[in-house]
Tab-separated table of C-alpha atoms and ligand atoms in Angstrom:
chain	number	residue	atom	x	y	z
A	1	UNK	CA	-16.777	-15.912	5.973
A	2	UNK	CA	-13.757	-17.986	4.888
A	3	UNK	CA	-15.681	-19.561	2.026
A	4	UNK	CA	-16.094	-16.346	0.099
A	5	UNK	CA	-14.430	-16.031	-3.279
A	6	UNK	CA	-12.036	-13.166	-3.823
A	7	UNK	CA	-11.304	-11.896	-7.318
A	8	UNK	CA	-8.302	-9.663	-7.950
A	9	UNK	CA	-8.396	-7.639	-11.162
A	10	UNK	CA	-4.718	-6.992	-11.854
A	11	UNK	CA	-3.695	-9.784	-9.476
A	12	UNK	CA	-0.445	-10.410	-11.354
A	13	UNK	CA	0.891	-6.875	-10.758
A	14	UNK	CA	3.245	-5.571	-8.050
A	15	UNK	CA	0.660	-5.196	-5.288
A	16	UNK	CA	-1.987	-7.655	-6.447
A	17	UNK	CA	0.418	-10.516	-6.818
A	18	UNK	CA	2.143	-10.007	-3.432
A	19	UNK	CA	-1.226	-9.725	-1.691
A	20	UNK	CA	-2.562	-12.842	-3.420
A	21	UNK	CA	0.555	-14.808	-2.460
A	22	UNK	CA	0.321	-13.660	1.165
A	23	UNK	CA	-3.359	-14.613	1.355
A	24	UNK	CA	-2.566	-18.101	0.068
A	25	UNK	CA	0.529	-18.541	2.266
A	26	UNK	CA	-1.353	-17.531	5.410
A	27	UNK	CA	-4.301	-19.782	4.538
A	28	UNK	CA	-6.652	-16.769	4.591
A	29	UNK	CA	-7.866	-17.851	1.147
A	30	UNK	CA	-7.804	-21.313	-0.383
A	31	UNK	CA	-6.549	-21.486	-3.987
A	32	UNK	CA	-10.003	-22.505	-5.250
A	33	UNK	CA	-11.502	-19.349	-3.701
A	34	UNK	CA	-9.085	-16.983	-5.413
A	35	UNK	CA	-9.536	-15.652	-8.942
A	36	UNK	CA	-7.103	-13.449	-10.813
A	37	UNK	CA	-7.503	-11.510	-14.031
A	38	UNK	CA	-5.169	-9.623	-16.310
A	39	UNK	CA	-4.897	-8.753	-19.997
A	40	UNK	CA	-1.704	-10.615	-20.920
A	41	UNK	CA	-2.753	-14.090	-19.725
A	42	UNK	CA	0.659	-14.459	-18.047
A	43	UNK	CA	0.620	-15.831	-14.494
A	44	UNK	CA	2.967	-17.809	-12.249
A	45	UNK	CA	0.396	-18.780	-9.635
A	46	UNK	CA	-0.067	-22.374	-8.543
A	47	UNK	CA	-2.409	-24.338	-10.859
A	48	UNK	CA	-5.357	-24.165	-8.381
A	49	UNK	CA	-5.632	-20.393	-8.810
A	50	UNK	CA	-7.771	-19.525	-11.845
A	51	UNK	CA	-6.492	-16.825	-14.184
A	52	UNK	CA	-9.293	-15.256	-16.196
A	53	UNK	CA	-9.107	-13.019	-19.234
A	54	UNK	CA	-12.644	-11.734	-18.742
A	55	UNK	CA	-13.014	-9.230	-15.874
A	56	UNK	CA	-16.814	-9.506	-15.857
A	57	UNK	CA	-16.560	-13.287	-15.469
A	58	UNK	CA	-14.239	-12.711	-12.479
A	59	UNK	CA	-16.729	-10.276	-10.951
A	60	UNK	CA	-19.665	-12.652	-11.510
A	61	UNK	CA	-17.815	-15.537	-9.816
A	62	UNK	CA	-16.510	-13.431	-6.881
A	63	UNK	CA	-18.080	-12.203	-3.646
A	64	UNK	CA	-15.397	-9.575	-3.182
A	65	UNK	CA	-13.512	-7.836	-5.986
A	66	UNK	CA	-10.136	-6.126	-5.530
A	67	UNK	CA	-9.156	-3.505	-8.099
A	68	UNK	CA	-5.371	-3.672	-8.330
A	69	UNK	CA	-4.877	-1.924	-11.649
A	70	UNK	CA	-3.466	1.532	-12.328
A	71	UNK	CA	-5.817	4.539	-12.344
A	72	UNK	CA	-5.392	5.049	-16.101
A	73	UNK	CA	-6.251	1.359	-16.674
A	74	UNK	CA	-9.389	1.803	-14.566
A	75	UNK	CA	-10.697	4.391	-17.032
A	76	UNK	CA	-10.931	1.603	-19.646
A	77	UNK	CA	-12.373	-1.021	-17.285
A	78	UNK	CA	-15.939	-2.082	-18.004
A	79	UNK	CA	-17.484	-4.155	-15.217
A	80	UNK	CA	-20.811	-4.373	-13.471
A	81	UNK	CA	-20.097	-5.140	-9.795
A	82	UNK	CA	-23.532	-4.289	-8.393
A	83	UNK	CA	-24.071	-6.188	-5.140
A	84	UNK	CA	-20.358	-6.951	-4.690
A	85	UNK	CA	-17.953	-5.539	-2.157
A	86	UNK	CA	-15.305	-3.719	-4.194
A	87	UNK	CA	-11.911	-2.993	-2.613
A	88	UNK	CA	-9.813	-0.499	-4.553
A	89	UNK	CA	-6.065	-0.148	-4.093
A	90	UNK	CA	-5.886	2.661	-6.643
A	91	UNK	CA	-4.369	5.982	-5.623
A	92	UNK	CA	-6.347	9.073	-6.538
A	93	UNK	CA	-9.601	7.407	-7.581
A	94	UNK	CA	-12.453	8.446	-5.250
A	95	UNK	CA	-14.940	5.874	-3.952
A	96	UNK	CA	-17.775	7.798	-5.646
A	97	UNK	CA	-16.077	7.402	-9.046
A	98	UNK	CA	-15.597	3.676	-8.417
A	99	UNK	CA	-19.270	3.271	-7.450
A	100	UNK	CA	-20.380	5.219	-10.515
A	101	UNK	CA	-18.216	3.173	-12.889
A	102	UNK	CA	-18.849	-0.284	-11.407
A	103	UNK	CA	-22.337	-0.029	-9.893
A	104	UNK	CA	-21.000	-1.226	-6.511
A	105	UNK	CA	-22.807	0.307	-3.524
A	106	UNK	CA	-20.098	-0.630	-1.039
A	107	UNK	CA	-16.552	0.411	-1.867
A	108	UNK	CA	-13.480	0.134	0.340
A	109	UNK	CA	-10.496	2.265	-0.534
A	110	UNK	CA	-7.279	0.785	0.826
A	111	UNK	CA	-3.733	2.063	0.442
A	112	UNK	CA	-1.039	-0.589	0.966
A	113	UNK	CA	2.547	0.009	-0.075
A	114	UNK	CA	5.337	-1.889	-1.813
A	115	UNK	CA	6.316	-3.541	1.489
A	116	UNK	CA	3.479	-6.006	0.826
A	117	UNK	CA	6.376	-7.901	-0.785
A	118	UNK	CA	7.893	-8.520	2.653
A	119	UNK	CA	4.509	-8.543	4.479
A	120	UNK	CA	5.353	-5.241	6.191
A	121	UNK	CA	2.957	-2.839	4.535
A	122	UNK	CA	0.926	-0.469	6.669
A	123	UNK	CA	-2.516	-0.339	5.012
A	124	UNK	CA	-5.056	2.338	5.950
A	125	UNK	CA	-8.551	1.666	4.597
A	126	UNK	CA	-11.937	3.355	4.518
A	127	UNK	CA	-15.337	1.978	3.576
A	128	UNK	CA	-18.045	3.952	1.757
A	129	UNK	CA	-21.617	2.625	1.785
A	130	UNK	CA	-23.120	0.109	4.147
A	131	UNK	CA	-20.063	-1.911	5.147
A	132	UNK	CA	-21.363	-4.479	7.618
A	133	UNK	CA	-19.308	-5.487	10.661
A	134	UNK	CA	-18.455	-8.914	9.200
A	135	UNK	CA	-17.013	-7.276	6.064
A	136	UNK	CA	-15.191	-4.683	8.157
A	137	UNK	CA	-13.439	-7.452	10.104
A	138	UNK	CA	-12.716	-9.372	6.892
A	139	UNK	CA	-11.067	-6.348	5.252
A	140	UNK	CA	-8.962	-5.695	8.354
A	141	UNK	CA	-7.808	-9.323	8.492
A	142	UNK	CA	-7.093	-9.388	4.763
A	143	UNK	CA	-4.657	-6.480	5.033
A	144	UNK	CA	-3.117	-7.871	8.219
A	145	UNK	CA	-1.922	-10.752	6.016
A	146	UNK	CA	0.515	-8.240	4.433
A	147	UNK	CA	1.448	-6.279	7.567
A	148	UNK	CA	-0.628	-3.976	9.753
A	149	UNK	CA	-3.826	-2.096	8.925
A	150	UNK	CA	-6.156	0.560	10.314
A	151	UNK	CA	-9.637	1.696	9.385
A	152	UNK	CA	-9.359	5.492	9.085
A	153	UNK	CA	-12.054	8.071	9.940
A	154	UNK	CA	-12.671	9.523	6.452
A	155	UNK	CA	-11.748	9.152	2.791
A	156	UNK	CA	-9.444	12.165	2.791
A	157	UNK	CA	-7.142	10.252	5.173
A	158	UNK	CA	-6.617	7.777	2.319
A	159	UNK	CA	-5.541	10.559	-0.046
A	160	UNK	CA	-3.182	12.048	2.547
A	161	UNK	CA	-1.761	8.660	3.556
A	162	UNK	CA	-1.303	7.683	-0.114
A	163	UNK	CA	1.541	10.186	-0.071
A	164	UNK	CA	2.778	9.437	3.454
A	165	UNK	CA	2.698	5.640	3.649
A	166	UNK	CA	1.479	4.532	0.200
A	167	UNK	CA	4.845	5.715	-1.077
A	168	UNK	CA	6.393	3.008	1.141
A	169	UNK	CA	10.115	2.716	0.479
A	170	UNK	CA	10.294	5.972	-1.535
A	171	UNK	CA	11.209	8.359	1.294
A	172	UNK	CA	13.822	6.058	2.865
A	173	UNK	CA	15.250	5.413	-0.622
A	174	UNK	CA	15.557	9.176	-1.184
A	175	UNK	CA	17.344	9.583	2.163
A	176	UNK	CA	19.666	6.700	1.368
A	177	UNK	CA	20.549	8.201	-2.015
A	178	UNK	CA	21.135	11.644	-0.504
A	179	UNK	CA	23.444	10.176	2.158
A	180	UNK	CA	25.338	8.193	-0.488
A	181	UNK	CA	25.715	11.102	-2.918
A	182	UNK	CA	26.796	13.524	-0.204
A	183	UNK	CA	29.364	11.058	1.157
A	184	UNK	CA	30.822	10.596	-2.330
A	185	UNK	CA	30.947	14.381	-2.768
A	186	UNK	CA	32.843	14.547	0.536
A	187	UNK	CA	35.456	12.103	-0.798
A	188	UNK	CA	34.265	8.759	0.601
A	189	UNK	CA	34.735	5.886	-1.920
A	190	UNK	CA	31.411	4.972	-3.600
A	191	UNK	CA	31.155	1.354	-2.350
A	192	UNK	CA	31.826	2.456	1.223
A	193	UNK	CA	29.374	5.362	0.920
A	194	UNK	CA	26.682	2.967	-0.350
A	195	UNK	CA	27.248	0.487	2.490
A	196	UNK	CA	27.293	3.232	5.115
A	197	UNK	CA	24.074	4.826	3.856
A	198	UNK	CA	22.317	1.470	3.556
A	199	UNK	CA	23.385	0.620	7.102
A	200	UNK	CA	21.804	3.844	8.345
A	201	UNK	CA	18.477	3.357	6.559
A	202	UNK	CA	18.101	-0.410	6.957
A	203	UNK	CA	19.783	-0.886	10.351
A	204	UNK	CA	18.240	2.290	11.777
A	205	UNK	CA	14.837	1.323	10.394
A	206	UNK	CA	15.015	-2.096	12.022
A	207	UNK	CA	15.888	-0.553	15.405
A	208	UNK	CA	12.924	1.786	15.114
A	209	UNK	CA	10.630	-1.222	14.771
A	210	UNK	CA	10.776	-1.509	18.558
A	211	UNK	CA	12.050	1.877	19.779
A	212	UNK	CA	10.380	5.248	20.183
A	213	UNK	CA	11.923	7.727	17.693
A	214	UNK	CA	11.775	10.705	20.085
A	215	UNK	CA	13.571	8.768	22.838
A	216	UNK	CA	16.111	7.569	20.298
A	217	UNK	CA	16.845	11.138	19.229
A	218	UNK	CA	17.036	12.369	22.823
A	219	UNK	CA	19.433	9.557	23.795
A	220	UNK	CA	21.781	10.402	20.928
A	221	UNK	CA	21.456	14.187	21.385
A	222	UNK	CA	22.516	13.727	25.040
A	223	UNK	CA	26.117	13.183	23.877
A	224	UNK	CA	26.095	16.861	22.770
A	225	UNK	CA	28.459	15.852	19.998
A	226	UNK	CA	28.308	14.710	16.397
A	227	UNK	CA	24.655	13.590	16.253
A	228	UNK	CA	23.493	16.699	18.097
A	229	UNK	CA	25.270	18.973	15.595
A	230	UNK	CA	23.877	17.101	12.604
A	231	UNK	CA	20.300	16.982	13.871
A	232	UNK	CA	20.376	20.627	14.977
A	233	UNK	CA	21.386	21.578	11.426
A	234	UNK	CA	18.352	19.664	10.104
A	235	UNK	CA	16.053	21.320	12.642
A	236	UNK	CA	17.448	24.787	11.795
A	237	UNK	CA	16.510	24.137	8.167
A	238	UNK	CA	13.058	23.014	9.241
A	239	UNK	CA	13.205	19.408	8.098
A	240	UNK	CA	9.621	18.886	9.325
A	241	UNK	CA	8.347	21.585	6.963
A	242	UNK	CA	10.249	20.029	4.041
A	243	UNK	CA	8.730	16.620	4.820
A	244	UNK	CA	5.296	18.183	5.331
A	245	UNK	CA	5.395	19.941	1.944
A	246	UNK	CA	6.506	16.735	0.227
A	247	UNK	CA	3.586	14.756	1.663
A	248	UNK	CA	1.154	17.589	0.836
A	249	UNK	CA	2.382	17.638	-2.787
A	250	UNK	CA	1.622	13.922	-3.122
A	251	UNK	CA	-1.695	14.221	-1.288
A	252	UNK	CA	-2.800	17.036	-3.617
A	253	UNK	CA	-2.328	14.729	-6.612
A	254	UNK	CA	-4.337	12.006	-4.867
A	255	UNK	CA	-7.133	14.485	-3.952
A	256	UNK	CA	-7.249	15.984	-7.433
A	257	UNK	CA	-7.763	12.509	-8.892
A	258	UNK	CA	-5.708	10.661	-11.461
B	301	NDP	N1	3.063	-0.238	-6.385
B	301	NDP	C1	2.905	0.479	-5.260
B	301	NDP	O1	3.845	0.686	-4.466
B	301	NDP	C2	1.547	1.000	-4.912
B	301	NDP	C3	0.494	0.958	-5.802
B	301	NDP	N2	-0.731	1.424	-5.442
B	301	NDP	C4	-1.851	1.375	-6.381
B	301	NDP	O2	-2.092	0.018	-6.693
B	301	NDP	C5	-2.560	-0.117	-8.024
B	301	NDP	C6	-1.783	-1.228	-8.704
B	301	NDP	O3	-0.428	-0.860	-8.733
B	301	NDP	P1	0.724	-1.910	-9.112
B	301	NDP	O4	0.413	-3.261	-8.563
B	301	NDP	O5	1.993	-1.259	-8.711
B	301	NDP	O6	0.589	-1.898	-10.692
B	301	NDP	P2	1.156	-2.931	-11.771
B	301	NDP	O7	1.310	-2.181	-13.030
B	301	NDP	O8	2.327	-3.684	-11.232
B	301	NDP	O9	-0.032	-3.988	-11.921
B	301	NDP	C7	-1.183	-3.733	-12.662
B	301	NDP	C8	-1.775	-5.075	-13.035
B	301	NDP	O10	-3.030	-4.850	-13.665
B	301	NDP	C9	-3.125	-5.699	-14.799
B	301	NDP	N3	-4.101	-5.008	-15.663
B	301	NDP	C10	-3.989	-3.819	-16.279
B	301	NDP	N4	-5.119	-3.497	-16.936
B	301	NDP	C11	-5.988	-4.515	-16.715
B	301	NDP	C12	-7.310	-4.773	-17.107
B	301	NDP	N5	-8.006	-3.938	-17.889
B	301	NDP	N6	-7.889	-5.913	-16.680
B	301	NDP	C13	-7.224	-6.808	-15.912
B	301	NDP	N7	-5.956	-6.601	-15.502
B	301	NDP	C14	-5.346	-5.484	-15.892
B	301	NDP	C15	-1.713	-5.806	-15.317
B	301	NDP	O11	-1.476	-7.002	-16.026
B	301	NDP	P3	-1.559	-7.064	-17.638
B	301	NDP	O12	-0.621	-6.030	-18.163
B	301	NDP	O13	-1.189	-8.475	-17.956
B	301	NDP	O14	-2.971	-6.764	-17.944
B	301	NDP	C16	-0.949	-5.885	-13.986
B	301	NDP	O15	-0.918	-7.231	-13.526
B	301	NDP	C17	-2.384	1.259	-8.678
B	301	NDP	O16	-3.642	1.821	-8.896
B	301	NDP	C18	-1.586	2.086	-7.688
B	301	NDP	O17	-2.062	3.421	-7.601
B	301	NDP	C19	-0.972	1.876	-4.176
B	301	NDP	C20	0.027	1.927	-3.267
B	301	NDP	C21	1.380	1.520	-3.552
B	302	LIG	O1	2.666	6.848	-6.627
B	302	LIG	C1	1.567	6.343	-6.817
B	302	LIG	O2	0.697	6.913	-7.459
B	302	LIG	C2	1.268	4.995	-6.187
B	302	LIG	C3	0.318	5.158	-5.088
B	302	LIG	C4	1.135	5.310	-3.881
B	302	LIG	C5	2.360	4.713	-4.255
B	302	LIG	N1	2.406	4.473	-5.518
C-alpha cells in the first residue's frame, strides 16, 4: 500500500502544497512516490519530488491522482484517468462530473480546509464507485496526515460541509473582525481592540480543543453577569439561525456546482 505513487495536479497551490509537504514530513509518502504538476513550472519541493508539466504523464505514472485545482481550472483539464483512484478536493464539482470528464470509475470527494497548513484541517470525504477497503483506509490515513478526517454517509454531506468546515478560518476571522470593529466603534484603541479580539478567537479556540462548548457556556452563564447578558442578547437575535443561513448559502453554491 505504501509503495503506491500519488500524483497531485495543482500540488503547488494552497491546499495541494500543504498536503504534499505533510505527506512527506510524516513519511506517508516517499519523495520518489510523489508527483506534482502545475502550469507555471514553479516549485519549491525537495529535488526528489518530480514536477511535471504534462498532467496526462502524471496520471499515467500515478496510482492515485489528487485534483487540487480550482473548479474553473478543472473545466479546461484534459486527462484520461480510467482505472485510477481520483481524489478531488474541488468544491462544487460533483463526483459524476469528475467521472465523466476523467473516465475514472472510482472518485473520492474530500473537503479539507486551509488549516492543512498547520495540520489541523478536518476533512470529510466520500467515495463514489467501488472503493475497496484498502483504498478507504488509505484515504482516511492520507487526510489524517493533515488533521482529522471522517468518511461521510453521502455526497451531499460534502457540499454542506464545504460551507461549514471547508471554509476553515473564514467564520472565526469574520467574528474576530466584528469584535475588533465593534470595539473600535465603542472607543477602544485599534491595537488594543485587535489584540483583545485575537485573544478571544485564538485563545478561546485553543481552550475548546479539549472542552465541551455547552459546558463552557453553562459555566460562564452561571455567573449571571457580563457573559450571560452578552450571550442572551445573541440568543435573542437567534444567532443559530444566522449561522444556519450562512452555511446554507455556501452549501447551495456547492450543490449548484461551480
Ligand atoms: N484553499 C482552501 O481553503 C480550500 C480549497 N478547496 C478547493 O481546493 C482546490 C484547490 O484550491 P487552492 O489550493 O486554494 O487553489 P490554488 O489556486 O492555491 O492552487 C491551484 C493550483 O493548481 C495549479 N493549476 C491550475 N491549473 C492547472 C492545470 N491545468 N494543471 C496543473 N496545475 C494547475 C496552480 O498552479 P499554476 O498556476 O502554476 O498552474 C496551483 O498550484 C479548489 O478546487 C478549492 O475549491 C477546498 C477547501 C478549502
Ligand atoms: O470557497 C470555496 O469555494 C473553497 C471551498 C471551501 C473553501 N474554499
